[in-house]
Amino acid sequence: MASEKKNKAKANEPPRKKDLAGSARSQVENGKRRRVNATRMEEIRWDPNGLFRENPYYLRLATRYQIIKYAIIVLALVFSVTMLTAFSGDITVENFQYLIKDLDLSGLATGTTFDTLLYNGGADSVFGIYRGELAVVSPGTVSLYKPSAALSLNKSNIYYSPKLLTSSKYFLVYDRGETSRSYSVFNSFAELKTETYDYPITGAALSDNGSYALVTRDDSYRGIVRMYNDSFRQIMEIKKDKYILSIDLSDDGKTLAIASVYDQSGDFVSEITTVQVGAEQADVVMTKEGILPLRVKFMKDRSIGVLYNDRTVIYHTDGTEKASYSYSAMPSVNAEIGDAYVCGVYNTSVIGNDKTAEIYDTEGHTVFSADLSGELIAIVPQGDRFCLLFEDKAVMIDVQKKTVKTITIEPNARAIVFSGETPIVCYSGKAIALDFEVDGD
């Protein structure tokens, strides 16, 4: 009994510090032994001879991964240096802004196009498409609308009679006439350049590479063309003692075409010149007596199209005539030069609105003809198609497909512009996308 009481008392005693320390050491040692045994078992699994040594398979694998890691680091450095060197001019704040803009989730949430877009405009508004967005320029404001109908740019101006030109890099707005004598160059985010001349601006041209040219005059010369590069620095000035009626730039911005007129012995003479940017003399000079050059345009095959008051003439790059279409015998004519074709719309009689539209190619052939009617407002070329805007309808002529489709529209339309393949009819306060494939007759 005494022994049992003694054992119980000893069991109820608190553990000694020495015993606690020994127990902790024992647990640590047991953990180490378990880890060592696990490692040995793994080594034995890959080493059938049972030799406790480092696994050569894992050593080779680790060495290979280490080599690959350093190779990737070296390649990444070489790639970064190469890209920064080769494309340093394209790594700009503007391009990062466009990257962020293209990732704009609001556009994805509301669609990538619109059926009807409302805006603040007026009878004096002009319209264009810039990088897939609708530009609306009115006296007092310059606005840019996303395909989701959200406003992405809004800038005030002091223009009374604004004109708009668009390209793949910039869009240019200038005030034609005596009011402000100013112009501005924009991208999707801001006004990049603005300048005021001492004399009115009467014309402009804008190329896809961002270079542009403006027409003005001074006290000594009737016509002056000032040429700027895509960094807005003036690189050339051409002064002529002639009235400059139209200019155009090639898509690469390397060639300038000028249409002007002057008096010679009581009769006026038209002059068409082409000049390489940076050259001191014109490449070619073409003249015609008794007619006015209304518009000059570089065409897709490098031909030069000139719309005169009584005919359209297509010139080779060396100045020789390639084709000519005369309108002198027609009662009333509207014509427009596209990239590959010329469209002329003329009345078939002095009284009435019956019309014939004829499409010509650059070789002198009539490739399509269609009978139409109505009061014509505008002819808009787009690739192999021409969209004709009437007071109450829009007509699409597809030269390649030989088709004519018509859509009835609301009256008082101001213009038609193209966003890719989609024509958009613009009114004073709204724009409506047209689908000739679905709604066309």
Short mmCIF file of C-alpha atoms in Angstrom, two decimals:
data_model
loop_
_atom_site.label_atom_id
_atom_site.label_comp_id
_atom_site.label_asym_id
_atom_site.label_seq_id
_atom_site.Cartn_x
_atom_site.Cartn_y
_atom_site.Cartn_z
CA MET A 1 0.00 0.00 0.00
CA ALA A 2 2.76 2.39 0.87
CA SER A 3 4.44 1.63 -2.44
CA GLU A 4 1.28 2.35 -4.41
CA LYS A 5 0.79 5.67 -2.63
CA LYS A 6 4.35 6.62 -3.40
CA ASN A 7 4.00 5.82 -7.09
CA LYS A 8 0.76 7.81 -7.33
CA ALA A 9 2.33 10.80 -5.66
CA LYS A 10 5.28 10.62 -8.03
CA ALA A 11 2.94 10.44 -11.02
CA ASN A 12 1.07 13.52 -9.83
CA GLU A 13 4.23 15.55 -9.48
CA PRO A 14 4.84 18.21 -12.21
CA PRO A 15 7.45 17.24 -14.81
CA ARG A 16 10.92 18.42 -14.16
CA LYS A 17 12.68 20.94 -16.45
CA LYS A 18 15.30 18.37 -17.39
CA ASP A 19 12.61 15.91 -18.50
CA LEU A 20 10.91 18.60 -20.64
CA ALA A 21 14.16 19.49 -22.37
CA GLY A 22 14.90 15.86 -23.03
CA SER A 23 11.48 15.33 -24.53
CA ALA A 24 11.92 18.32 -26.89
CA ARG A 25 15.33 17.09 -28.00
CA SER A 26 13.90 13.67 -28.59
CA GLN A 27 11.17 15.07 -30.83
CA VAL A 28 13.68 17.09 -32.87
CA GLU A 29 15.93 14.08 -33.30
CA ASN A 30 13.00 11.95 -34.33
CA GLY A 31 12.02 14.57 -36.96
CA LYS A 32 15.55 14.65 -38.35
CA ARG A 33 15.66 10.87 -38.54
CA ARG A 34 12.33 10.82 -40.40
CA ARG A 35 13.55 13.39 -42.92
CA VAL A 36 16.85 11.56 -43.44
CA ASN A 37 15.04 8.26 -43.88
CA ALA A 38 12.65 9.81 -46.38
CA THR A 39 15.57 11.25 -48.34
CA ARG A 40 17.38 7.91 -48.27
CA MET A 41 14.29 6.09 -49.44
CA GLU A 42 14.00 8.53 -52.37
CA GLU A 43 17.67 7.99 -53.17
CA ILE A 44 17.25 4.25 -52.93
CA ARG A 45 14.28 4.47 -55.30
CA TRP A 46 16.51 6.06 -57.94
CA ASP A 47 19.60 4.15 -56.97
CA PRO A 48 19.03 0.37 -57.23
CA ASN A 49 22.45 -0.38 -55.70
CA GLY A 50 21.31 1.18 -52.45
CA LEU A 51 24.25 3.52 -52.19
CA PHE A 52 23.41 6.56 -50.12
CA ARG A 53 24.69 9.35 -52.35
CA GLU A 54 23.27 12.41 -54.22
CA ASN A 55 21.03 11.46 -57.11
CA PRO A 56 22.84 12.15 -60.44
CA TYR A 57 19.54 12.47 -62.34
CA TYR A 58 18.41 15.39 -60.20
CA LEU A 59 21.84 16.96 -60.40
CA ARG A 60 21.78 16.90 -64.21
CA LEU A 61 18.20 18.19 -64.24
CA ALA A 62 19.06 21.05 -61.89
CA THR A 63 22.09 21.96 -64.01
CA ARG A 64 20.00 22.06 -67.17
CA TYR A 65 17.33 24.24 -65.57
CA GLN A 66 20.02 26.60 -64.35
CA ILE A 67 21.49 26.87 -67.86
CA ILE A 68 18.05 27.48 -69.35
CA LYS A 69 17.34 30.18 -66.76
CA TYR A 70 20.49 32.11 -67.61
CA ALA A 71 19.91 31.63 -71.35
CA ILE A 72 16.40 33.09 -71.02
CA ILE A 73 17.76 36.08 -69.09
CA VAL A 74 20.39 36.74 -71.76
CA LEU A 75 17.84 36.40 -74.61
CA ALA A 76 15.43 38.73 -72.84
CA LEU A 77 18.17 41.35 -72.47
CA VAL A 78 19.19 40.99 -76.13
CA PHE A 79 15.55 41.23 -77.25
CA SER A 80 14.91 44.33 -75.11
CA VAL A 81 18.02 46.10 -76.38
CA THR A 82 17.19 45.21 -80.01
CA MET A 83 13.62 46.40 -79.75
CA LEU A 84 14.60 49.62 -77.99
CA THR A 85 17.21 50.30 -80.66
CA ALA A 86 15.19 49.35 -83.75
CA PHE A 87 11.84 50.80 -82.67
CA SER A 88 12.87 53.65 -80.41
CA GLY A 89 10.85 56.07 -82.52
CA ASP A 90 7.65 54.08 -82.00
CA ILE A 91 7.97 53.78 -78.23
CA THR A 92 6.17 56.97 -77.34
CA VAL A 93 3.68 58.18 -74.78
CA GLU A 94 1.12 58.52 -77.57
CA ASN A 95 1.43 54.85 -78.54
CA PHE A 96 0.98 53.79 -74.91
CA GLN A 97 -2.11 55.97 -74.77
CA TYR A 98 -3.49 54.25 -77.87
CA LEU A 99 -2.73 50.87 -76.29
CA ILE A 100 -4.73 51.81 -73.21
CA LYS A 101 -7.48 53.26 -75.38
CA ASP A 102 -7.74 50.03 -77.40
CA LEU A 103 -8.22 48.17 -74.13
CA ASP A 104 -11.07 50.46 -73.09
CA LEU A 105 -13.74 48.18 -71.64
CA SER A 106 -16.49 50.75 -72.07
CA GLY A 107 -16.31 50.29 -75.83
CA LEU A 108 -16.59 46.53 -75.44
CA ALA A 109 -19.50 46.87 -73.07
CA THR A 110 -21.58 49.05 -75.40
CA GLY A 111 -20.60 47.60 -78.76
CA THR A 112 -18.05 48.41 -81.43
CA THR A 113 -20.33 50.41 -83.70
CA PHE A 114 -23.50 52.47 -83.52
CA ASP A 115 -26.83 52.60 -85.32
CA THR A 116 -27.53 56.23 -84.39
CA LEU A 117 -25.14 58.66 -82.73
CA LEU A 118 -26.27 62.02 -81.34
CA TYR A 119 -23.94 65.02 -81.09
CA ASN A 120 -23.88 68.80 -80.94
CA GLY A 121 -23.57 69.99 -84.52
CA GLY A 122 -25.10 72.37 -87.00
CA ALA A 123 -25.57 73.28 -90.62
CA ASP A 124 -21.90 74.36 -90.84
CA SER A 125 -20.48 71.14 -89.34
CA VAL A 126 -18.01 68.98 -91.27
CA PHE A 127 -17.40 65.29 -90.70
CA GLY A 128 -14.72 62.65 -91.09
CA ILE A 129 -13.50 59.30 -89.79
CA TYR A 130 -10.24 59.25 -87.82
CA ARG A 131 -8.90 55.90 -86.59
CA GLY A 132 -12.39 54.43 -86.57
CA GLU A 133 -13.92 57.36 -84.68
CA LEU A 134 -16.31 60.02 -85.94
CA ALA A 135 -14.85 63.54 -86.05
CA VAL A 136 -17.42 66.35 -85.91
CA VAL A 137 -16.02 69.85 -86.44
CA SER A 138 -18.30 72.85 -86.02
CA PRO A 139 -17.67 76.57 -85.60
CA GLY A 140 -16.58 76.60 -81.96
CA THR A 141 -15.87 72.90 -81.27
CA VAL A 142 -13.85 69.90 -82.42
CA SER A 143 -15.29 66.59 -81.18
CA LEU A 144 -14.30 62.96 -81.59
CA TYR A 145 -16.74 60.12 -80.87
CA LYS A 146 -15.86 56.49 -80.22
CA PRO A 147 -17.75 53.68 -82.02
CA SER A 148 -19.54 53.14 -78.70
CA ALA A 149 -20.90 56.72 -79.06
CA ALA A 150 -18.80 57.95 -76.12
CA LEU A 151 -17.09 61.33 -76.49
CA SER A 152 -13.31 60.83 -76.51
CA LEU A 153 -12.15 64.36 -77.44
CA ASN A 154 -13.75 67.78 -77.16
CA LYS A 155 -11.80 70.94 -77.96
CA SER A 156 -12.96 74.50 -78.53
CA ASN A 157 -11.91 76.49 -81.61
CA ILE A 158 -12.34 79.96 -83.09
CA TYR A 159 -13.08 78.82 -86.63
CA TYR A 160 -15.94 80.34 -88.60
CA SER A 161 -15.70 78.15 -91.71
CA PRO A 162 -13.89 74.96 -90.61
CA LYS A 163 -12.51 72.34 -92.99
CA LEU A 164 -11.44 68.84 -91.97
CA LEU A 165 -8.83 66.41 -93.33
CA THR A 166 -8.11 62.97 -91.82
CA SER A 167 -5.29 60.45 -92.22
CA SER A 168 -4.11 57.33 -90.43
CA LYS A 169 -1.81 59.39 -88.17
CA TYR A 170 -3.41 62.82 -87.58
CA PHE A 171 -6.44 64.86 -88.47
CA LEU A 172 -6.15 68.51 -89.50
CA VAL A 173 -8.67 71.32 -89.06
CA TYR A 174 -8.27 74.72 -90.65
CA ASP A 175 -10.39 77.84 -91.02
CA ARG A 176 -10.91 78.71 -94.65
CA GLY A 177 -11.20 82.46 -95.12
CA GLU A 178 -10.35 85.69 -93.38
CA THR A 179 -11.72 84.98 -89.90
CA SER A 180 -9.02 83.27 -87.82
CA ARG A 181 -6.39 82.29 -90.45
CA SER A 182 -5.51 79.36 -88.20
CA TYR A 183 -5.11 75.61 -88.35
CA SER A 184 -4.68 72.80 -85.80
CA VAL A 185 -3.38 69.23 -85.92
CA PHE A 186 -4.94 66.62 -83.59
CA ASN A 187 -4.61 63.01 -82.58
CA SER A 188 -7.15 61.06 -80.53
CA PHE A 189 -6.15 62.73 -77.27
CA ALA A 190 -5.11 66.32 -77.79
CA GLU A 191 -4.38 69.27 -80.04
CA LEU A 192 -0.74 68.75 -81.02
CA LYS A 193 -0.01 71.84 -83.11
CA THR A 194 -1.74 75.11 -83.82
CA GLU A 195 -0.58 78.09 -85.86
CA THR A 196 -2.01 81.37 -87.12
CA TYR A 197 -1.00 82.80 -90.51
CA ASP A 198 -0.81 86.42 -91.53
CA TYR A 199 -3.02 85.71 -94.55
CA PRO A 200 -6.01 83.39 -95.16
CA ILE A 201 -5.63 79.63 -95.55
CA THR A 202 -7.32 78.55 -98.79
CA GLY A 203 -6.44 74.85 -99.01
CA ALA A 204 -4.63 71.95 -97.39
CA ALA A 205 -3.43 68.37 -97.90
CA LEU A 206 -2.60 65.63 -95.38
CA SER A 207 -0.72 62.38 -96.02
CA ASP A 208 -0.95 59.08 -94.19
CA ASN A 209 2.59 59.45 -92.82
CA GLY A 210 1.59 62.61 -90.95
CA SER A 211 3.15 65.27 -93.16
CA TYR A 212 0.86 68.06 -94.36
CA ALA A 213 0.78 71.18 -96.51
CA LEU A 214 -1.23 74.40 -96.40
CA VAL A 215 -2.01 77.03 -99.03
CA THR A 216 -1.85 80.74 -98.27
CA ARG A 217 -0.51 83.94 -99.90
CA ASP A 218 1.24 87.21 -99.06
CA ASP A 219 1.65 90.69 -100.53
CA SER A 220 4.19 89.49 -103.12
CA TYR A 221 2.85 86.08 -104.18
CA ARG A 222 -0.68 84.98 -105.08
CA GLY A 223 -0.05 81.43 -103.89
CA ILE A 224 2.26 79.91 -101.25
CA VAL A 225 2.44 76.25 -100.21
CA ARG A 226 4.03 75.51 -96.85
CA MET A 227 5.03 71.89 -96.27
CA TYR A 228 5.48 70.33 -92.79
CA ASN A 229 6.79 66.94 -91.68
CA ASP A 230 5.10 64.66 -89.16
CA SER A 231 6.92 66.47 -86.33
CA PHE A 232 5.22 69.75 -87.36
CA ARG A 233 8.45 71.33 -88.60
CA GLN A 234 8.26 73.33 -91.83
CA ILE A 235 10.48 71.65 -94.40
CA MET A 236 9.57 73.40 -97.65
CA GLU A 237 7.91 76.54 -98.99
CA ILE A 238 6.83 77.01 -102.59
CA LYS A 239 5.92 80.50 -103.79
CA LYS A 240 4.01 81.01 -107.04
CA ASP A 241 2.74 84.09 -108.82
CA LYS A 242 -0.41 82.09 -109.57
CA TYR A 243 -3.67 81.35 -107.80
CA ILE A 244 -3.44 77.90 -106.21
CA LEU A 245 -6.82 76.13 -106.37
CA SER A 246 -5.97 72.64 -105.09
CA ILE A 247 -3.09 70.57 -103.69
CA ASP A 248 -2.58 66.92 -102.78
CA LEU A 249 0.11 64.80 -101.12
CA SER A 250 1.01 61.23 -101.97
CA ASP A 251 0.32 58.68 -99.23
CA ASP A 252 4.01 58.46 -98.35
CA GLY A 253 4.25 62.25 -98.12
CA LYS A 254 7.13 62.45 -100.61
CA THR A 255 5.40 64.09 -103.58
CA LEU A 256 3.28 67.23 -103.72
CA ALA A 257 0.85 68.07 -106.55
CA ILE A 258 -0.28 71.66 -107.12
CA ALA A 259 -3.13 72.86 -109.34
CA SER A 260 -3.02 76.60 -110.09
CA VAL A 261 -4.28 79.11 -112.64
CA TYR A 262 -2.88 82.33 -114.09
CA ASP A 263 -3.71 84.94 -116.72
CA GLN A 264 -1.97 84.93 -120.10
CA SER A 265 -2.87 87.58 -122.68
CA GLY A 266 -6.42 87.92 -121.40
CA ASP A 267 -7.11 84.19 -121.12
CA PHE A 268 -6.56 81.98 -118.10
CA VAL A 269 -4.22 78.99 -118.14
CA SER A 270 -4.28 76.05 -115.75
CA GLU A 271 -1.01 74.57 -114.49
CA ILE A 272 -0.48 71.21 -112.78
CA THR A 273 2.93 70.63 -111.19
CA THR A 274 4.42 67.83 -109.11
CA VAL A 275 7.33 68.42 -106.75
CA GLN A 276 9.42 66.00 -104.74
CA VAL A 277 9.63 67.08 -101.12
CA GLY A 278 12.96 68.83 -100.64
CA ALA A 279 13.56 69.43 -104.35
CA GLU A 280 14.18 72.92 -105.70
CA GLN A 281 12.42 72.39 -109.04
CA ALA A 282 9.20 70.72 -110.19
CA ASP A 283 9.31 67.22 -111.65
CA VAL A 284 6.69 67.85 -114.32
CA VAL A 285 4.51 70.77 -115.41
CA MET A 286 1.24 70.30 -117.35
CA THR A 287 -0.69 73.26 -118.75
CA LYS A 288 -4.04 73.71 -120.48
CA GLU A 289 -5.59 76.91 -121.76
CA GLY A 290 -9.13 78.11 -121.16
CA ILE A 291 -10.13 75.66 -118.41
CA LEU A 292 -9.93 75.72 -114.60
CA PRO A 293 -8.39 72.94 -112.45
CA LEU A 294 -10.85 72.39 -109.60
CA ARG A 295 -9.14 69.48 -107.91
CA VAL A 296 -5.92 67.45 -108.16
CA LYS A 297 -5.50 63.97 -106.60
CA PHE A 298 -2.95 61.17 -106.51
CA MET A 299 -4.62 57.89 -107.46
CA LYS A 300 -3.79 54.38 -106.34
CA ASP A 301 -1.61 53.50 -109.33
CA ARG A 302 0.40 56.76 -108.90
CA SER A 303 -1.59 58.40 -111.68
CA ILE A 304 -2.52 62.04 -111.18
CA GLY A 305 -6.20 62.83 -111.59
CA VAL A 306 -7.27 66.40 -112.32
CA LEU A 307 -10.89 67.50 -112.23
CA TYR A 308 -11.32 70.48 -114.54
CA ASN A 309 -14.47 72.53 -114.97
CA ASP A 310 -15.38 70.72 -118.21
CA ARG A 311 -13.47 67.42 -118.11
CA THR A 312 -11.41 65.00 -116.04
CA VAL A 313 -7.88 64.17 -117.16
CA ILE A 314 -5.67 61.35 -115.86
CA TYR A 315 -1.92 61.93 -116.20
CA HIS A 316 1.04 59.59 -116.04
CA THR A 317 3.73 60.47 -113.50
CA ASP A 318 5.80 61.95 -116.34
CA GLY A 319 3.02 64.41 -117.20
CA THR A 320 1.71 62.75 -120.36
CA GLU A 321 -2.05 62.24 -120.68
CA LYS A 322 -3.34 58.79 -119.87
CA ALA A 323 -7.09 59.32 -120.25
CA SER A 324 -9.59 62.17 -120.63
CA TYR A 325 -13.37 62.42 -120.10
CA SER A 326 -15.20 65.49 -121.41
CA TYR A 327 -18.38 66.92 -119.82
CA SER A 328 -18.74 70.01 -122.01
CA ALA A 329 -21.85 68.71 -123.86
CA MET A 330 -23.74 67.81 -120.67
CA PRO A 331 -26.27 70.17 -119.03
CA SER A 332 -25.12 69.82 -115.44
CA VAL A 333 -22.29 67.70 -114.04
CA ASN A 334 -20.94 66.62 -110.66
CA ALA A 335 -17.76 64.57 -110.63
CA GLU A 336 -15.36 63.07 -108.10
CA ILE A 337 -11.99 61.32 -108.33
CA GLY A 338 -11.46 58.16 -106.28
CA ASP A 339 -8.42 55.99 -105.71
CA ALA A 340 -8.95 53.92 -108.85
CA TYR A 341 -11.96 55.37 -110.67
CA VAL A 342 -13.66 58.62 -111.64
CA CYS A 343 -17.41 59.08 -111.13
CA GLY A 344 -19.36 61.63 -113.17
CA VAL A 345 -23.06 62.30 -112.61
CA TYR A 346 -24.83 64.49 -115.17
CA ASN A 347 -28.39 65.48 -116.00
CA THR A 348 -29.91 63.83 -119.04
CA SER A 349 -32.03 66.91 -119.79
CA VAL A 350 -32.05 70.60 -119.02
CA ILE A 351 -35.37 70.31 -117.16
CA GLY A 352 -35.86 67.67 -114.47
CA ASN A 353 -33.67 65.60 -112.18
CA ASP A 354 -33.12 62.50 -114.30
CA LYS A 355 -29.43 61.65 -114.19
CA THR A 356 -26.85 59.21 -115.45
CA ALA A 357 -23.87 58.11 -113.36
CA GLU A 358 -20.83 56.90 -115.27
CA ILE A 359 -17.70 55.32 -113.78
CA TYR A 360 -14.38 55.58 -115.64
CA ASP A 361 -11.09 53.81 -115.00
CA THR A 362 -7.60 55.29 -115.37
CA GLU A 363 -7.14 53.76 -118.83
CA GLY A 364 -9.94 55.69 -120.49
CA HIS A 365 -12.72 53.11 -120.35
CA THR A 366 -16.28 53.47 -119.11
CA VAL A 367 -16.66 50.53 -116.74
CA PHE A 368 -20.17 51.14 -115.39
CA SER A 369 -23.25 53.26 -116.02
CA ALA A 370 -26.50 53.69 -114.08
CA ASP A 371 -29.67 55.77 -114.46
CA LEU A 372 -30.66 57.74 -111.35
CA SER A 373 -32.89 60.62 -110.33
CA GLY A 374 -33.05 63.24 -107.61
CA GLU A 375 -31.16 66.24 -106.27
CA LEU A 376 -27.53 65.17 -105.81
CA ILE A 377 -25.69 66.46 -102.72
CA ALA A 378 -22.36 64.62 -102.70
CA ILE A 379 -20.31 61.86 -104.34
CA VAL A 380 -18.08 59.93 -101.93
CA PRO A 381 -15.52 57.39 -103.26
CA GLN A 382 -14.44 54.40 -101.20
CA GLY A 383 -12.20 51.84 -102.87
CA ASP A 384 -14.15 50.19 -105.69
CA ARG A 385 -17.40 51.83 -104.60
CA PHE A 386 -19.05 55.23 -104.89
CA CYS A 387 -21.76 56.38 -102.49
CA LEU A 388 -24.06 59.07 -103.91
CA LEU A 389 -25.98 61.19 -101.42
CA PHE A 390 -29.31 62.58 -102.58
CA GLU A 391 -31.89 64.62 -100.67
CA ASP A 392 -34.01 61.58 -99.82
CA LYS A 393 -31.81 58.57 -100.48
CA ALA A 394 -28.30 57.15 -100.58
CA VAL A 395 -27.14 55.12 -103.57
CA MET A 396 -24.21 52.67 -103.47
CA ILE A 397 -22.51 51.79 -106.76
CA ASP A 398 -20.14 48.81 -106.57
CA VAL A 399 -17.90 48.86 -109.65
CA GLN A 400 -16.57 45.33 -109.27
CA LYS A 401 -19.92 43.70 -108.52
CA LYS A 402 -21.75 45.89 -111.09
CA THR A 403 -24.54 46.59 -108.62
CA VAL A 404 -26.58 49.65 -107.62
CA LYS A 405 -28.34 49.64 -104.23
CA THR A 406 -30.54 52.37 -102.74
CA ILE A 407 -31.57 53.19 -99.17
CA THR A 408 -34.23 55.78 -98.31
CA ILE A 409 -32.93 58.27 -95.73
CA GLU A 410 -34.26 61.22 -93.79
CA PRO A 411 -34.00 64.61 -95.52
CA ASN A 412 -31.43 67.33 -94.74
CA ALA A 413 -28.38 65.06 -94.66
CA ARG A 414 -25.08 66.96 -94.65
CA ALA A 415 -22.50 64.34 -95.68
CA ILE A 416 -21.60 60.66 -95.96
CA VAL A 417 -18.35 59.28 -94.52
CA PHE A 418 -16.95 55.74 -94.43
CA SER A 419 -15.85 53.89 -91.31
CA GLY A 420 -14.09 50.92 -92.88
CA GLU A 421 -16.70 49.40 -95.17
CA THR A 422 -19.65 51.01 -93.38
CA PRO A 423 -21.14 54.23 -94.81
CA ILE A 424 -22.41 56.73 -92.24
CA VAL A 425 -24.84 59.49 -93.17
CA CYS A 426 -24.34 62.64 -91.08
CA TYR A 427 -26.95 65.23 -90.18
CA SER A 428 -26.68 68.45 -88.19
CA GLY A 429 -27.17 66.65 -84.88
CA LYS A 430 -26.88 62.91 -85.50
CA ALA A 431 -25.18 60.21 -87.57
CA ILE A 432 -26.78 56.99 -88.81
CA ALA A 433 -24.90 53.90 -90.04
CA LEU A 434 -26.24 52.42 -93.30
CA ASP A 435 -26.32 48.74 -94.23
CA PHE A 436 -26.85 48.35 -97.96
CA GLU A 437 -26.58 44.56 -97.72
CA VAL A 438 -29.65 44.38 -95.46
CA ASP A 439 -31.68 47.49 -96.27
CA GLY A 440 -30.60 48.26 -99.84
CA ASP A 441 -33.02 47.80 -102.74
#
